[in-house]
PDB file of C-alpha atoms in Angstrom:
ATOM      1  CA  MET A  82      15.988 -26.823 -10.881  1.00 45.00           C
ATOM      2  CA  GLU A  83      14.303 -23.445 -11.277  1.00 46.00           C
ATOM      3  CA  ALA A  84      15.143 -20.620  -8.857  1.00 45.00           C
ATOM      4  CA  GLU A  85      12.365 -19.821  -6.439  1.00 45.00           C
ATOM      5  CA  HIS A  86      10.492 -16.600  -7.040  1.00 46.00           C
ATOM      6  CA  HIS A  87      10.009 -13.986  -4.256  1.00 44.00           C
ATOM      7  CA  TYR A  88       7.578 -11.080  -4.265  1.00 45.00           C
ATOM      8  CA  ILE A  89       8.785  -9.025  -1.237  1.00 45.00           C
ATOM      9  CA  ASN A  90      10.643  -6.614  -3.581  1.00 47.00           C
ATOM     10  CA  ARG A  91       7.212  -5.443  -4.879  1.00 49.00           C
ATOM     11  CA  SER A  92       5.819  -4.724  -1.442  1.00 52.00           C
ATOM     12  CA  GLY A  93       6.510  -0.945  -1.559  1.00 53.00           C
ATOM     13  CA  TRP A  94       4.708   0.046  -4.728  1.00 56.00           C
ATOM     14  CA  LEU A  95       2.244  -2.890  -4.645  1.00 63.00           C
ATOM     15  CA  ARG A  96       0.801  -1.825  -1.279  1.00 64.00           C
ATOM     16  CA  ALA A  97       0.172   1.741  -2.543  1.00 66.00           C
ATOM     17  CA  ALA A  98      -1.170   0.582  -5.934  1.00 71.00           C
ATOM     18  CA  VAL A  99      -3.575  -1.881  -4.353  1.00 73.00           C
ATOM     19  CA  LEU A 100      -4.793   0.659  -1.782  1.00 73.00           C
ATOM     20  CA  GLY A 101      -5.186   3.319  -4.592  1.00 79.00           C
ATOM     21  CA  ALA A 102      -7.098   1.019  -6.946  1.00 82.00           C
ATOM     22  CA  ASN A 103      -9.448  -0.377  -4.347  1.00 82.00           C
ATOM     23  CA  ASP A 104     -10.034   3.059  -2.809  1.00 84.00           C
ATOM     24  CA  GLY A 105     -10.629   4.530  -6.256  1.00 89.00           C
ATOM     25  CA  ILE A 106     -13.251   1.961  -7.044  1.00 89.00           C
ATOM     26  CA  LEU A 107     -14.814   1.802  -3.652  1.00 86.00           C
ATOM     27  CA  SER A 108     -14.901   5.481  -2.582  1.00 86.00           C
ATOM     28  CA  THR A 109     -15.954   6.796  -6.003  1.00 91.00           C
ATOM     29  CA  THR A 110     -18.642   4.163  -6.309  1.00 89.00           C
ATOM     30  CA  SER A 111     -19.829   4.744  -2.747  1.00 85.00           C
ATOM     31  CA  LEU A 112     -20.062   8.445  -3.544  1.00 87.00           C
ATOM     32  CA  ALA A 113     -21.950   7.784  -6.729  1.00 89.00           C
ATOM     33  CA  ILE A 114     -24.434   5.411  -5.056  1.00 86.00           C
ATOM     34  CA  GLY A 115     -25.014   7.909  -2.219  1.00 84.00           C
ATOM     35  CA  ILE A 116     -25.761  10.689  -4.658  1.00 87.00           C
ATOM     36  CA  ALA A 117     -27.803   8.416  -6.960  1.00 86.00           C
ATOM     37  CA  ALA A 118     -29.970   7.288  -4.044  1.00 80.00           C
ATOM     38  CA  ALA A 119     -30.956  10.958  -3.453  1.00 79.00           C
ATOM     39  CA  SER A 120     -31.251  12.148  -7.110  1.00 81.00           C
ATOM     40  CA  THR A 121     -33.631  11.874  -9.898  1.00 82.00           C
ATOM     41  CA  THR A 122     -31.251  13.240 -12.577  1.00 89.00           C
ATOM     42  CA  ARG A 123     -27.872  12.039 -13.917  1.00 92.00           C
ATOM     43  CA  GLU A 124     -25.835  15.328 -13.790  1.00 92.00           C
ATOM     44  CA  PRO A 125     -25.379  15.447 -10.010  1.00 91.00           C
ATOM     45  CA  ILE A 126     -24.138  11.906 -10.050  1.00 91.00           C
ATOM     46  CA  ILE A 127     -21.569  12.504 -12.713  1.00 93.00           C
ATOM     47  CA  LEU A 128     -20.466  15.765 -11.127  1.00 93.00           C
ATOM     48  CA  ALA A 129     -20.017  14.134  -7.696  1.00 90.00           C
ATOM     49  CA  THR A 130     -18.116  11.123  -9.302  1.00 93.00           C
ATOM     50  CA  ILE A 131     -15.736  13.471 -11.141  1.00 94.00           C
ATOM     51  CA  ALA A 132     -15.184  15.578  -8.041  1.00 92.00           C
ATOM     52  CA  GLY A 133     -14.464  12.466  -5.958  1.00 91.00           C
ATOM     53  CA  LEU A 134     -12.111  11.070  -8.525  1.00 92.00           C
ATOM     54  CA  VAL A 135     -10.014  14.223  -8.754  1.00 92.00           C
ATOM     55  CA  ALA A 136     -10.039  14.956  -5.036  1.00 92.00           C
ATOM     56  CA  GLY A 137      -9.414  11.289  -4.156  1.00 90.00           C
ATOM     57  CA  ALA A 138      -6.372  10.911  -6.481  1.00 90.00           C
ATOM     58  CA  LEU A 139      -4.775  14.102  -5.075  1.00 92.00           C
ATOM     59  CA  SER A 140      -5.611  13.149  -1.528  1.00 89.00           C
ATOM     60  CA  MET A 141      -4.147   9.632  -2.000  1.00 85.00           C
ATOM     61  CA  ALA A 142      -0.909  11.053  -3.585  1.00 88.00           C
ATOM     62  CA  ALA A 143      -0.450  13.627  -0.795  1.00 91.00           C
ATOM     63  CA  GLY A 144      -1.301  11.181   1.923  1.00 87.00           C
ATOM     64  CA  GLU A 145       1.055   8.478   0.685  1.00 83.00           C
ATOM     65  CA  TYR A 146       3.864  11.013   0.147  1.00 89.00           C
ATOM     66  CA  VAL A 147       3.526  12.465   3.590  1.00 90.00           C
ATOM     67  CA  SER A 148       3.233   9.207   5.485  1.00 85.00           C
ATOM     68  CA  VAL A 149       6.102   7.455   3.544  1.00 83.00           C
ATOM     69  CA  SER A 150       8.213  10.622   3.841  1.00 88.00           C
ATOM     70  CA  SER A 151       7.699  10.403   7.573  1.00 87.00           C
ATOM     71  CA  GLN A 152       8.911   6.807   7.532  1.00 82.00           C
ATOM     72  CA  SER A 153      11.855   7.917   5.370  1.00 83.00           C
ATOM     73  CA  ASP A 154      12.752  10.715   7.860  1.00 88.00           C
ATOM     74  CA  ILE A 155      12.794   8.228  10.689  1.00 87.00           C
ATOM     75  CA  GLU A 156      15.042   5.873   8.699  1.00 84.00           C
ATOM     76  CA  THR A 157      17.370   8.720   7.879  1.00 86.00           C
ATOM     77  CA  ALA A 158      17.622   9.841  11.506  1.00 89.00           C
ATOM     78  CA  ASP A 159      18.277   6.329  12.722  1.00 87.00           C
ATOM     79  CA  LEU A 160      21.032   5.889  10.102  1.00 88.00           C
ATOM     80  CA  GLU A 161      22.639   9.138  11.128  1.00 91.00           C
ATOM     81  CA  ARG A 162      22.547   8.066  14.769  1.00 90.00           C
ATOM     82  CA  GLU A 163      24.029   4.642  13.819  1.00 88.00           C
ATOM     83  CA  LEU A 164      26.788   6.387  11.814  1.00 90.00           C
ATOM     84  CA  ILE A 165      27.754   8.504  14.840  1.00 92.00           C
ATOM     85  CA  ALA A 166      27.807   5.402  17.041  1.00 90.00           C
ATOM     86  CA  LEU A 167      30.026   3.580  14.626  1.00 90.00           C
ATOM     87  CA  LYS A 168      32.543   6.540  14.706  1.00 91.00           C
ATOM     88  CA  THR A 169      32.479   7.032  18.449  1.00 92.00           C
ATOM     89  CA  MET A 170      32.141   3.601  19.848  1.00 91.00           C
ATOM     90  CA  PRO A 171      33.002   1.023  17.228  1.00 88.00           C
ATOM     91  CA  GLU A 172      33.832  -1.717  19.717  1.00 91.00           C
ATOM     92  CA  VAL A 173      30.344  -1.537  21.352  1.00 91.00           C
ATOM     93  CA  GLU A 174      28.658  -1.662  17.917  1.00 90.00           C
ATOM     94  CA  LEU A 175      30.777  -4.600  16.868  1.00 91.00           C
ATOM     95  CA  GLU A 176      29.738  -6.527  20.010  1.00 90.00           C
ATOM     96  CA  GLU A 177      26.165  -5.547  19.486  1.00 89.00           C
ATOM     97  CA  LEU A 178      26.346  -6.844  15.932  1.00 89.00           C
ATOM     98  CA  ALA A 179      27.883 -10.133  17.102  1.00 91.00           C
ATOM     99  CA  GLU A 180      25.192 -10.561  19.711  1.00 92.00           C
ATOM    100  CA  ILE A 181      22.528 -10.326  16.889  1.00 91.00           C
ATOM    101  CA  TYR A 182      24.140 -13.081  15.003  1.00 92.00           C
ATOM    102  CA  GLU A 183      24.585 -15.138  17.984  1.00 90.00           C
ATOM    103  CA  ASN A 184      20.894 -14.808  18.812  1.00 90.00           C
ATOM    104  CA  ARG A 185      20.102 -15.974  15.300  1.00 89.00           C
ATOM    105  CA  GLY A 186      21.802 -19.211  15.944  1.00 89.00           C
ATOM    106  CA  LEU A 187      25.542 -18.796  15.231  1.00 90.00           C
ATOM    107  CA  THR A 188      28.229 -19.788  17.757  1.00 91.00           C
ATOM    108  CA  PRO A 189      29.860 -16.927  19.631  1.00 89.00           C
ATOM    109  CA  GLU A 190      33.099 -17.381  17.734  1.00 91.00           C
ATOM    110  CA  LEU A 191      31.444 -17.421  14.365  1.00 93.00           C
ATOM    111  CA  ALA A 192      29.128 -14.617  15.191  1.00 90.00           C
ATOM    112  CA  LYS A 193      32.122 -12.494  16.182  1.00 91.00           C
ATOM    113  CA  GLU A 194      33.910 -13.342  12.907  1.00 92.00           C
ATOM    114  CA  VAL A 195      30.886 -12.660  10.784  1.00 91.00           C
ATOM    115  CA  ALA A 196      30.455  -9.227  12.455  1.00 91.00           C
ATOM    116  CA  ILE A 197      34.155  -8.355  11.943  1.00 91.00           C
ATOM    117  CA  GLN A 198      34.107  -9.235   8.287  1.00 92.00           C
ATOM    118  CA  LEU A 199      30.780  -7.506   7.507  1.00 90.00           C
ATOM    119  CA  THR A 200      31.875  -4.509   9.435  1.00 90.00           C
ATOM    120  CA  ALA A 201      35.035  -4.283   7.446  1.00 91.00           C
ATOM    121  CA  HIS A 202      32.965  -4.637   4.192  1.00 90.00           C
ATOM    122  CA  ASP A 203      30.356  -1.962   4.986  1.00 88.00           C
ATOM    123  CA  ALA A 204      29.565  -1.184   8.583  1.00 89.00           C
ATOM    124  CA  LEU A 205      26.687   1.166   8.147  1.00 88.00           C
ATOM    125  CA  GLU A 206      24.910  -1.061   5.664  1.00 87.00           C
ATOM    126  CA  THR A 207      25.347  -4.048   7.871  1.00 88.00           C
ATOM    127  CA  HIS A 208      23.915  -2.392  10.984  1.00 88.00           C
ATOM    128  CA  ALA A 209      21.122  -0.809   8.827  1.00 86.00           C
ATOM    129  CA  ARG A 210      20.117  -4.197   7.579  1.00 86.00           C
ATOM    130  CA  ASP A 211      20.708  -6.499  10.633  1.00 85.00           C
ATOM    131  CA  GLU A 212      20.130  -4.098  13.512  1.00 83.00           C
ATOM    132  CA  LEU A 213      17.604  -1.481  12.214  1.00 81.00           C
ATOM    133  CA  GLY A 214      15.859  -3.739   9.575  1.00 79.00           C
ATOM    134  CA  ILE A 215      16.460  -1.158   6.782  1.00 77.00           C
ATOM    135  CA  ASN A 216      17.401  -2.495   3.309  1.00 71.00           C
ATOM    136  CA  GLU A 217      16.993  -1.626  -0.310  1.00 68.00           C
ATOM    137  CA  ILE A 218      13.765  -3.567  -0.720  1.00 61.00           C
ATOM    138  CA  THR A 219      11.904  -2.206   2.307  1.00 63.00           C
ATOM    139  CA  GLN A 220      13.381   1.290   2.308  1.00 66.00           C
ATOM    140  CA  ALA A 221      10.756   4.009   2.099  1.00 67.00           C
ATOM    141  CA  LYS A 222      10.313   5.618  -1.360  1.00 78.00           C
ATOM    142  CA  PRO A 223       7.841   8.568  -0.997  1.00 83.00           C
ATOM    143  CA  LEU A 224       7.652   9.547  -4.666  1.00 85.00           C
ATOM    144  CA  GLN A 225       7.166   6.005  -5.937  1.00 80.00           C
ATOM    145  CA  ALA A 226       4.337   5.374  -3.364  1.00 79.00           C
ATOM    146  CA  ALA A 227       2.629   8.661  -4.184  1.00 85.00           C
ATOM    147  CA  PHE A 228       2.677   8.109  -7.920  1.00 85.00           C
ATOM    148  CA  ALA A 229       1.607   4.503  -7.669  1.00 81.00           C
ATOM    149  CA  SER A 230      -1.290   5.419  -5.275  1.00 83.00           C
ATOM    150  CA  ALA A 231      -2.548   8.402  -7.415  1.00 87.00           C
ATOM    151  CA  ALA A 232      -2.308   6.508 -10.663  1.00 88.00           C
ATOM    152  CA  SER A 233      -4.054   3.473  -9.400  1.00 87.00           C
ATOM    153  CA  PHE A 234      -6.752   5.536  -7.720  1.00 90.00           C
ATOM    154  CA  ILE A 235      -7.473   7.213 -11.079  1.00 92.00           C
ATOM    155  CA  ALA A 236      -7.514   3.780 -12.808  1.00 89.00           C
ATOM    156  CA  GLY A 237      -9.888   2.426 -10.223  1.00 89.00           C
ATOM    157  CA  GLY A 238     -12.103   5.571 -10.019  1.00 91.00           C
ATOM    158  CA  ILE A 239     -12.646   6.083 -13.720  1.00 93.00           C
ATOM    159  CA  LEU A 240     -14.597   2.839 -13.902  1.00 90.00           C
ATOM    160  CA  PRO A 241     -17.543   3.996 -11.700  1.00 91.00           C
ATOM    161  CA  LEU A 242     -17.385   7.210 -13.651  1.00 93.00           C
ATOM    162  CA  PHE A 243     -18.166   5.358 -16.854  1.00 93.00           C
ATOM    163  CA  VAL A 244     -20.976   3.456 -15.066  1.00 92.00           C
ATOM    164  CA  SER A 245     -22.415   6.918 -13.940  1.00 92.00           C
ATOM    165  CA  ILE A 246     -22.341   8.155 -17.536  1.00 93.00           C
ATOM    166  CA  PHE A 247     -23.684   5.151 -19.410  1.00 93.00           C
ATOM    167  CA  ALA A 248     -25.818   3.052 -16.990  1.00 91.00           C
ATOM    168  CA  PRO A 249     -29.623   3.455 -17.080  1.00 92.00           C
ATOM    169  CA  LEU A 250     -30.650   6.006 -14.556  1.00 89.00           C
ATOM    170  CA  LYS A 251     -33.267   3.935 -12.917  1.00 88.00           C
ATOM    171  CA  GLU A 252     -30.943   1.004 -12.353  1.00 90.00           C
ATOM    172  CA  ILE A 253     -27.825   3.140 -11.716  1.00 90.00           C
ATOM    173  CA  VAL A 254     -27.476   2.171  -7.994  1.00 87.00           C
ATOM    174  CA  LEU A 255     -27.657  -1.581  -8.833  1.00 90.00           C
ATOM    175  CA  CYS A 256     -25.262  -1.136 -11.782  1.00 91.00           C
ATOM    176  CA  GLN A 257     -22.757   0.757  -9.684  1.00 90.00           C
ATOM    177  CA  TYR A 258     -22.839  -1.976  -7.062  1.00 87.00           C
ATOM    178  CA  THR A 259     -22.665  -4.816  -9.445  1.00 90.00           C
ATOM    179  CA  PHE A 260     -19.795  -3.391 -11.572  1.00 91.00           C
ATOM    180  CA  ALA A 261     -17.970  -2.280  -8.444  1.00 89.00           C
ATOM    181  CA  ILE A 262     -17.952  -5.774  -7.033  1.00 89.00           C
ATOM    182  CA  ILE A 263     -16.639  -7.135 -10.436  1.00 89.00           C
ATOM    183  CA  PHE A 264     -13.888  -4.382 -10.517  1.00 87.00           C
ATOM    184  CA  LEU A 265     -12.967  -5.054  -6.912  1.00 85.00           C
ATOM    185  CA  ALA A 266     -12.779  -8.795  -7.448  1.00 87.00           C
ATOM    186  CA  LEU A 267     -10.566  -8.253 -10.475  1.00 84.00           C
ATOM    187  CA  SER A 268      -8.371  -5.819  -8.464  1.00 78.00           C
ATOM    188  CA  GLY A 269      -8.003  -8.282  -5.536  1.00 77.00           C
ATOM    189  CA  ALA A 270      -7.181 -11.111  -7.954  1.00 81.00           C
ATOM    190  CA  LEU A 271      -4.517  -9.007  -9.814  1.00 76.00           C
ATOM    191  CA  ALA A 272      -3.021  -7.900  -6.469  1.00 71.00           C
ATOM    192  CA  ALA A 273      -2.931 -11.422  -5.216  1.00 74.00           C
ATOM    193  CA  LYS A 274      -1.258 -12.665  -8.416  1.00 73.00           C
ATOM    194  CA  ALA A 275       1.347  -9.820  -8.333  1.00 65.00           C
ATOM    195  CA  GLY A 276       2.086 -10.558  -4.708  1.00 63.00           C
ATOM    196  CA  GLY A 277       1.965 -14.321  -4.860  1.00 68.00           C
ATOM    197  CA  SER A 278      -0.725 -14.696  -2.208  1.00 70.00           C
ATOM    198  CA  SER A 279      -4.233 -16.435  -2.153  1.00 76.00           C
ATOM    199  CA  THR A 280      -6.563 -15.106  -4.851  1.00 81.00           C
ATOM    200  CA  ILE A 281      -9.713 -16.284  -3.100  1.00 86.00           C
ATOM    201  CA  THR A 282      -8.838 -14.682   0.181  1.00 84.00           C
ATOM    202  CA  ALA A 283      -8.060 -11.371  -1.547  1.00 78.00           C
ATOM    203  CA  ILE A 284     -11.342 -11.391  -3.485  1.00 83.00           C
ATOM    204  CA  LEU A 285     -13.429 -12.318  -0.451  1.00 86.00           C
ATOM    205  CA  ARG A 286     -11.816  -9.661   1.722  1.00 83.00           C
ATOM    206  CA  ILE A 287     -12.279  -6.656  -0.632  1.00 80.00           C
ATOM    207  CA  THR A 288     -15.744  -7.684  -1.866  1.00 83.00           C
ATOM    208  CA  ILE A 289     -17.157  -8.137   1.593  1.00 87.00           C
ATOM    209  CA  TRP A 290     -15.884  -4.931   2.904  1.00 83.00           C
ATOM    210  CA  GLY A 291     -16.837  -3.167  -0.368  1.00 80.00           C
ATOM    211  CA  THR A 292     -20.429  -4.391  -0.042  1.00 83.00           C
ATOM    212  CA  PHE A 293     -20.633  -3.092   3.480  1.00 84.00           C
ATOM    213  CA  ALA A 294     -19.200   0.314   2.500  1.00 77.00           C
ATOM    214  CA  MET A 295     -21.469   0.768  -0.457  1.00 78.00           C
ATOM    215  CA  GLY A 296     -24.546  -0.391   1.493  1.00 79.00           C
ATOM    216  CA  ILE A 297     -23.916   2.249   4.145  1.00 82.00           C
ATOM    217  CA  SER A 298     -23.508   4.932   1.510  1.00 71.00           C
ATOM    218  CA  ALA A 299     -26.740   3.964  -0.173  1.00 70.00           C
ATOM    219  CA  LEU A 300     -28.578   3.985   3.170  1.00 77.00           C
ATOM    220  CA  VAL A 301     -27.282   7.467   3.946  1.00 74.00           C
ATOM    221  CA  GLY A 302     -28.390   8.685   0.541  1.00 67.00           C
ATOM    222  CA  TYR A 303     -31.872   7.279   1.023  1.00 69.00           C
ATOM    223  CA  LEU A 304     -32.243   8.632   4.563  1.00 72.00           C
ATOM    224  CA  PHE A 305     -30.930  12.109   4.111  1.00 65.00           C
ATOM    225  CA  GLY A 306     -31.300  12.669   0.370  1.00 57.00           C
ATOM    226  CA  VAL A 307     -33.558  15.184  -1.261  1.00 47.00           C
ATOM    227  CA  ASN A 308     -34.633  15.046  -4.964  1.00 45.00           C
ATOM    228  CA  VAL A 309     -32.187  17.132  -6.944  1.00 41.00           C
TER     229      VAL A 309
END
């Protein structure tokens, strides 16, 4: 028998990478479509796409770092409070741990014995995992999330940049949309494969929302654009 495979250990970087890649494709393409709908020359489209690519990557990295750092700060503060509680009222914390195991289905006697043994092994780690829900897999990693988000945004955003450079100017809006849907579908499929989830659901979700976003961007360009 083969051991079963789990994907939860990828959740931290995979979430940031998927968000970055999809945002890179979608936001850069939407920007290019909006400018292309209001422009009769290629230069403003390329310039806007490059600006969106650079600004988006930096914004994604900063946003991920700040948000995940906030989560990390909360986890650190909770662990410090738990450490103080373990030092000042160990009996109460032991009973609290035993109650957690009892609520999960163990008998009171077994729950108490498990709590005693795990506390003796590593009290803080045990309370972090079973009381606070903090473990090595789910623990916040700001730098990892920031790097994954920025790198994947650039990987996604560079694709519509190539379309802006090489696509025929008269069909550039259609080309941007067509290639963006293809890129988004591939991104959704890869993310689903990496995470072990439904490929069809992932593709439908991102392509439907992507179409909506790009359609609104094109409409804004047509309504408010001037020939440049």
